[in-house]
Short mmCIF file of C-alpha atoms and ligand atoms in Angstrom, two decimals:
data_model
loop_
_atom_site.label_atom_id
_atom_site.label_comp_id
_atom_site.label_asym_id
_atom_site.label_seq_id
_atom_site.Cartn_x
_atom_site.Cartn_y
_atom_site.Cartn_z
CA MET A 441 5.94 13.10 61.26
CA GLY A 442 7.95 16.42 61.84
CA GLN A 443 10.34 18.16 59.53
CA ASN A 444 13.07 15.88 60.60
CA GLN A 445 11.31 12.96 58.87
CA GLY A 446 14.04 11.10 56.76
CA PHE A 447 16.90 12.72 58.19
CA PRO A 448 19.06 11.04 60.80
CA PRO A 449 19.61 12.90 64.26
CA GLY A 450 22.82 14.77 64.29
CA THR A 451 24.30 18.08 64.11
CA ALA A 452 25.75 20.01 60.84
CA TYR A 453 28.19 22.93 60.46
CA ILE A 454 26.97 24.73 57.36
CA ASP A 455 27.16 28.14 56.24
CA GLY A 456 29.01 29.12 59.33
CA ALA A 457 26.16 27.90 61.77
CA TYR A 458 25.22 24.68 63.69
CA ARG A 459 22.03 23.12 62.49
CA PRO A 460 20.12 20.03 62.67
CA MET A 461 20.59 17.73 59.78
CA SER A 462 17.27 18.30 58.27
CA GLU A 463 18.58 21.96 57.71
CA ALA A 464 22.10 21.00 56.27
CA LYS A 465 21.47 21.97 52.64
CA ILE A 466 23.75 23.32 50.01
CA SER A 467 23.20 25.55 46.98
CA VAL A 468 22.44 23.51 43.39
CA LEU A 469 25.11 25.73 42.12
CA ASP A 470 27.79 24.38 44.32
CA TRP A 471 30.39 22.72 42.16
CA GLY A 472 30.59 19.85 44.79
CA PHE A 473 27.11 18.81 43.57
CA LEU A 474 27.26 19.67 39.91
CA ARG A 475 30.86 18.10 39.34
CA SER A 476 31.82 15.94 42.12
CA ASP A 477 34.43 18.78 42.72
CA ALA A 478 34.88 18.22 46.48
CA THR A 479 36.95 16.15 49.08
CA TYR A 480 35.94 14.72 52.45
CA ASP A 481 37.05 12.59 55.27
CA VAL A 482 35.21 10.65 57.99
CA VAL A 483 36.34 9.87 61.38
CA HIS A 484 34.34 8.11 64.11
CA VAL A 485 33.67 8.62 67.56
CA TRP A 486 33.33 5.65 69.97
CA LYS A 487 32.28 6.09 73.57
CA SER A 488 32.66 9.98 73.30
CA ARG A 489 36.25 9.77 71.86
CA PHE A 490 37.40 10.29 68.69
CA PHE A 491 39.48 7.68 67.05
CA ARG A 492 42.88 8.64 65.27
CA LEU A 493 41.49 12.19 64.70
CA ASP A 494 44.64 13.33 63.49
CA ARG A 495 45.56 10.76 60.80
CA HIS A 496 42.14 11.74 59.29
CA ILE A 497 42.72 15.59 59.57
CA ASP A 498 46.29 14.90 58.08
CA ARG A 499 44.57 13.27 55.13
CA PHE A 500 41.63 15.79 54.75
CA LEU A 501 44.54 18.59 54.65
CA ARG A 502 46.52 16.70 52.01
CA SER A 503 43.54 15.97 49.93
CA ILE A 504 42.71 19.72 50.12
CA ASP A 505 46.23 20.38 49.08
CA LYS A 506 46.18 18.08 46.22
CA LEU A 507 42.87 19.66 44.76
CA ARG A 508 44.15 23.28 45.18
CA MET A 509 41.39 24.17 47.48
CA THR A 510 41.63 26.40 50.45
CA LEU A 511 40.00 25.46 53.82
CA PRO A 512 38.55 28.78 55.47
CA VAL A 513 39.46 27.31 58.96
CA ASP A 514 42.72 26.38 60.55
CA ARG A 515 43.45 23.07 61.94
CA GLU A 516 42.55 23.86 65.65
CA GLU A 517 39.03 25.69 64.37
CA LEU A 518 38.33 22.48 62.29
CA THR A 519 38.80 20.41 65.56
CA GLU A 520 36.61 22.42 67.45
CA ILE A 521 33.87 22.63 64.72
CA LEU A 522 34.01 18.49 64.64
CA ARG A 523 33.94 18.56 68.55
CA GLN A 524 31.00 20.86 68.61
CA CYS A 525 28.98 18.78 66.03
CA VAL A 526 29.45 15.65 68.05
CA LEU A 527 28.60 17.50 71.49
CA ARG A 528 25.59 19.14 70.06
CA SER A 529 24.36 16.03 68.44
CA GLY A 530 24.41 14.45 71.86
CA LEU A 531 25.87 11.16 70.10
CA ARG A 532 28.39 9.00 71.98
CA ASP A 533 28.98 6.91 69.07
CA ALA A 534 29.04 9.08 65.77
CA TYR A 535 30.03 9.13 62.18
CA VAL A 536 31.64 12.53 61.68
CA GLU A 537 31.99 13.78 58.26
CA MET A 538 34.13 16.77 57.12
CA ILE A 539 33.76 18.23 53.63
CA LEU A 540 35.28 20.79 51.40
CA THR A 541 33.40 21.47 48.16
CA ARG A 542 34.86 23.69 45.45
CA GLY A 543 31.84 26.12 45.98
CA HIS A 544 31.14 28.30 43.16
CA SER A 545 32.23 31.60 41.74
CA PRO A 546 30.43 34.46 42.81
CA ASP A 547 30.26 35.96 39.36
CA PHE A 548 29.46 32.32 37.94
CA SER A 549 32.68 32.24 36.09
CA ARG A 550 33.46 28.60 34.96
CA ASP A 551 37.24 29.15 36.11
CA PRO A 552 37.88 26.85 39.34
CA ARG A 553 40.21 29.32 40.60
CA ASP A 554 37.48 32.06 41.18
CA ALA A 555 35.37 29.70 43.29
CA VAL A 556 34.75 30.12 46.99
CA ASN A 557 35.34 26.79 48.61
CA ASN A 558 32.70 25.52 50.98
CA PHE A 559 33.37 23.93 54.19
CA ILE A 560 30.70 21.65 55.65
CA ALA A 561 30.89 19.39 58.62
CA PHE A 562 28.51 17.00 60.41
CA ALA A 563 27.84 14.25 62.89
CA ILE A 564 25.22 11.58 62.64
CA PRO A 565 24.86 8.26 64.36
CA PHE A 566 27.63 5.79 63.82
CA GLY A 567 27.12 3.55 60.78
CA TRP A 568 28.35 0.35 59.77
CA ILE A 569 29.25 -0.98 56.32
CA ALA A 570 28.11 -4.54 57.46
CA ASN A 571 25.37 -5.25 59.56
CA GLU A 572 25.27 -7.33 62.72
CA ASP A 573 24.50 -10.51 61.07
CA GLN A 574 27.02 -9.77 58.28
CA ARG A 575 29.73 -9.00 60.78
CA ARG A 576 29.19 -12.22 62.48
CA ARG A 577 28.91 -14.81 59.75
CA GLY A 578 30.86 -12.72 57.20
CA ILE A 579 30.27 -10.76 54.10
CA SER A 580 29.03 -12.14 50.87
CA MET A 581 31.19 -10.17 48.35
CA ALA A 582 31.07 -9.94 44.41
CA ILE A 583 33.93 -9.02 42.05
CA ALA A 584 32.24 -6.37 39.73
CA GLU A 585 32.75 -6.25 35.81
CA THR A 586 32.66 -2.33 36.33
CA ARG A 587 36.39 -1.26 36.73
CA ARG A 588 37.48 1.21 39.18
CA ILE A 589 38.20 4.65 37.39
CA PRO A 590 41.96 4.64 36.57
CA VAL A 591 44.52 6.49 38.95
CA ASP A 592 45.76 8.43 36.08
CA SER A 593 42.34 10.05 35.82
CA VAL A 594 41.18 10.56 39.55
CA ASP A 595 43.70 10.42 42.29
CA PRO A 596 42.33 7.70 44.61
CA THR A 597 44.13 8.90 47.52
CA VAL A 598 42.13 12.11 47.62
CA LYS A 599 38.73 10.86 49.30
CA ASN A 600 36.31 11.73 46.86
CA TYR A 601 32.55 11.65 45.52
CA HIS A 602 33.40 9.85 42.17
CA TRP A 603 31.26 6.97 43.10
CA LEU A 604 29.60 5.95 39.81
CA ASP A 605 31.83 2.97 39.40
CA LEU A 606 31.29 2.03 43.03
CA VAL A 607 27.73 2.55 42.62
CA ALA A 608 27.58 0.40 39.37
CA GLY A 609 29.52 -2.17 41.25
CA MET A 610 26.87 -2.34 43.95
CA PHE A 611 24.01 -2.87 41.59
CA GLU A 612 26.06 -5.62 39.82
CA ALA A 613 26.39 -7.34 43.32
CA TYR A 614 22.83 -7.19 44.27
CA ASP A 615 21.86 -8.46 40.75
CA ARG A 616 24.06 -11.46 41.43
CA GLY A 617 22.79 -12.03 45.03
CA ALA A 618 25.79 -10.81 46.87
CA GLU A 619 25.77 -8.09 49.72
CA ASN A 620 28.85 -6.07 48.50
CA VAL A 621 31.28 -5.31 45.88
CA VAL A 622 34.91 -4.87 45.15
CA LEU A 623 36.27 -3.30 41.85
CA THR A 624 39.33 -4.33 39.92
CA ASP A 625 41.59 -1.85 37.92
CA LEU A 626 41.83 -2.12 34.06
CA ALA A 627 44.74 -4.89 34.67
CA GLY A 628 42.04 -6.95 36.54
CA THR A 629 43.98 -6.42 39.98
CA ILE A 630 41.99 -6.09 43.06
CA THR A 631 41.47 -2.45 44.30
CA GLU A 632 38.86 -1.46 46.77
CA GLY A 633 34.84 -1.39 47.30
CA PRO A 634 32.31 1.43 47.99
CA GLY A 635 34.20 3.01 51.19
CA PHE A 636 36.47 0.14 52.38
CA ASN A 637 39.89 -1.44 51.44
CA ILE A 638 40.43 -5.32 51.31
CA PHE A 639 42.70 -7.47 52.61
CA ALA A 640 43.42 -11.20 51.73
CA VAL A 641 45.22 -13.63 54.06
CA ARG A 642 47.01 -16.91 52.97
CA ASN A 643 49.17 -18.92 55.06
CA GLY A 644 48.86 -16.40 57.92
CA LYS A 645 50.16 -13.45 55.70
CA PRO A 646 47.74 -10.71 54.80
CA THR A 647 48.07 -8.92 51.36
CA THR A 648 46.27 -5.54 50.22
CA ALA A 649 46.57 -3.28 47.41
CA GLY A 650 49.56 -0.87 47.40
CA ARG A 651 48.23 1.35 44.82
CA GLY A 652 45.03 2.37 43.23
CA VAL A 653 43.24 2.66 46.44
CA LEU A 654 42.44 5.19 49.16
CA GLU A 655 45.09 4.89 51.84
CA GLY A 656 42.37 4.07 54.47
CA ILE A 657 43.13 5.03 57.94
CA THR A 658 41.70 1.69 58.97
CA ARG A 659 43.83 0.01 56.32
CA GLN A 660 46.91 1.73 57.87
CA THR A 661 45.53 0.75 61.51
CA ALA A 662 45.20 -3.08 60.45
CA ILE A 663 48.80 -2.95 59.21
CA GLU A 664 49.80 -1.39 62.54
CA LEU A 665 47.97 -3.94 64.46
CA CYS A 666 49.64 -6.72 62.25
CA ALA A 667 53.08 -5.05 63.25
CA GLU A 668 52.03 -5.27 66.92
CA LEU A 669 51.51 -8.98 66.27
CA GLN A 670 54.53 -9.58 64.40
CA ILE A 671 52.92 -10.41 61.32
CA PRO A 672 54.36 -8.90 58.05
CA VAL A 673 51.82 -7.45 55.72
CA ASN A 674 52.27 -7.51 52.09
CA ILE A 675 51.38 -4.05 50.62
CA GLY A 676 51.72 -4.60 46.76
CA THR A 677 49.43 -6.39 44.21
CA LEU A 678 46.23 -8.19 45.10
CA THR A 679 45.00 -10.43 42.06
CA ALA A 680 41.45 -11.65 41.64
CA ASP A 681 43.12 -15.23 42.06
CA ALA A 682 44.62 -14.42 45.23
CA LEU A 683 41.27 -13.06 46.74
CA ARG A 684 39.66 -16.22 45.64
CA GLY A 685 42.41 -18.60 46.83
CA ALA A 686 42.56 -16.71 50.41
CA ASP A 687 42.14 -18.50 53.52
CA GLU A 688 40.54 -15.37 54.87
CA VAL A 689 39.60 -11.94 53.64
CA PHE A 690 38.53 -8.97 55.49
CA ILE A 691 37.59 -5.24 54.80
CA THR A 692 38.63 -2.08 56.65
CA SER A 693 36.68 0.99 56.97
CA THR A 694 35.97 3.77 59.52
CA ALA A 695 32.42 2.75 59.09
CA GLY A 696 32.78 -0.52 60.90
CA GLY A 697 36.48 -1.13 61.56
CA ILE A 698 37.75 -4.57 60.28
CA MET A 699 34.80 -6.94 58.95
CA PRO A 700 35.00 -10.56 57.47
CA VAL A 701 34.25 -11.38 54.00
CA THR A 702 33.42 -15.19 53.84
CA ARG A 703 32.03 -15.71 50.33
CA LEU A 704 33.18 -14.37 46.98
CA ASP A 705 31.13 -14.70 43.61
CA GLY A 706 29.17 -17.25 45.39
CA ALA A 707 31.75 -19.63 46.73
CA PRO A 708 33.11 -19.84 50.20
CA ILE A 709 36.58 -18.27 51.11
CA GLY A 710 38.47 -20.90 53.00
CA ASP A 711 36.08 -22.84 55.20
CA GLY A 712 33.34 -20.19 54.93
CA ALA A 713 33.62 -18.95 58.22
CA PRO A 714 35.38 -15.54 59.53
CA GLY A 715 39.05 -16.37 60.01
CA PRO A 716 41.11 -16.19 63.11
CA LEU A 717 43.58 -13.45 61.94
CA THR A 718 40.45 -11.47 61.39
CA ALA A 719 38.84 -12.06 64.63
CA ARG A 720 42.27 -11.09 66.25
CA LEU A 721 42.57 -7.95 64.50
CA THR A 722 38.89 -6.98 64.93
CA ALA A 723 39.44 -7.57 68.87
CA LEU A 724 42.57 -5.54 68.88
CA TYR A 725 40.98 -2.75 66.61
CA TRP A 726 38.31 -2.26 69.45
CA ALA A 727 40.46 -2.52 72.26
CA LYS A 728 42.46 0.36 71.03
CA HIS A 729 39.34 2.55 71.46
CA GLU A 730 40.18 2.92 74.80
CA ASP A 731 43.85 3.70 74.33
CA PRO A 732 44.78 7.52 74.73
CA ASP A 733 47.38 7.29 72.14
CA TRP A 734 44.92 6.26 69.76
CA THR A 735 41.93 8.45 70.95
CA THR A 736 40.89 12.02 71.77
CA PRO A 737 38.19 12.60 74.08
CA VAL A 738 35.20 14.74 72.72
CA GLY A 739 35.50 16.64 75.83
CA GLU A 740 33.03 19.13 77.46
CA PRO A 741 31.16 22.05 75.89
C1 PLP B 1907 36.87 6.19 52.93
C2 PLP B 1907 36.97 5.04 51.97
C3 PLP B 1907 37.95 3.87 52.46
C4 PLP B 1907 38.17 3.60 53.70
O1 PLP B 1907 39.12 4.60 54.47
P1 PLP B 1907 39.10 4.63 56.00
O2 PLP B 1907 39.89 5.84 56.16
O3 PLP B 1907 39.69 3.43 56.56
O4 PLP B 1907 37.49 4.86 56.43
C5 PLP B 1907 38.43 2.96 51.36
N1 PLP B 1907 38.18 3.19 50.10
C6 PLP B 1907 37.44 4.31 49.69
C7 PLP B 1907 37.14 4.50 48.13
C8 PLP B 1907 37.02 5.16 50.68
O5 PLP B 1907 36.06 6.37 50.35
#
């Protein structure tokens, strides 16, 4: 029963200082909170090595540019802050988030150009989208009635906190006895779910959405792993029917890697067991966590 109750162990960088998670708080006036006017990225650390850190930082910096915000630190300083969060947390396996919010205007103007952008980072224990049981037997997924917000409204390639559609979808899934959810766009095409991309495999050939989604680093990693296996990936249109008729389905996320989906809207996918390509890619994905080309050691204080 300490002041840390309800907060995970971990370390945050906020207002220019390192603090325990229980003390990582932002102003209610921050437009990141009041307007979801923010971008973020999440990289993970496994056995004290960042996985594909450069890819995550590249995407974070691209997102910042697209939102016309300014990061108050340079790339090198950003990397050092992420490293310090992990080191100070003492975690060997960590979920490391970097955030830039619009902040707010010092004189309370409504003009976003007047805002002082607010940079926050933190490291908490590694988290999984699918629990151990779900990773072994496969996730039970629903396709939501709620549609993903159109790409012409919010650019999905900017990692963002516009999650009301995704959260509504999660409640729909729970109401229907499913464990997770995937949303379609206004045309009925499969997009993505809360924090993950999705692939359907048919006759050994994977397909994933080419637009209307965040271009996940794990999605890209799965595509690269398929290339190593000389398996071409169709990056294009994934219809709901193609998902239903797939031999195997998997999702990709920094929060857990490559994870099998074995039920869709109550019906089994393929034979209802995690598929062979999913298993192969998952094994390769974790093996890459020891590859110096794909990882960066957190290093010494
Ligand atoms: C973070 C996220 C993903 C997965 O991206 P990764 O870089 O693989 O973690 C997919 N969709 C959405 C909406 C996300 O926020």
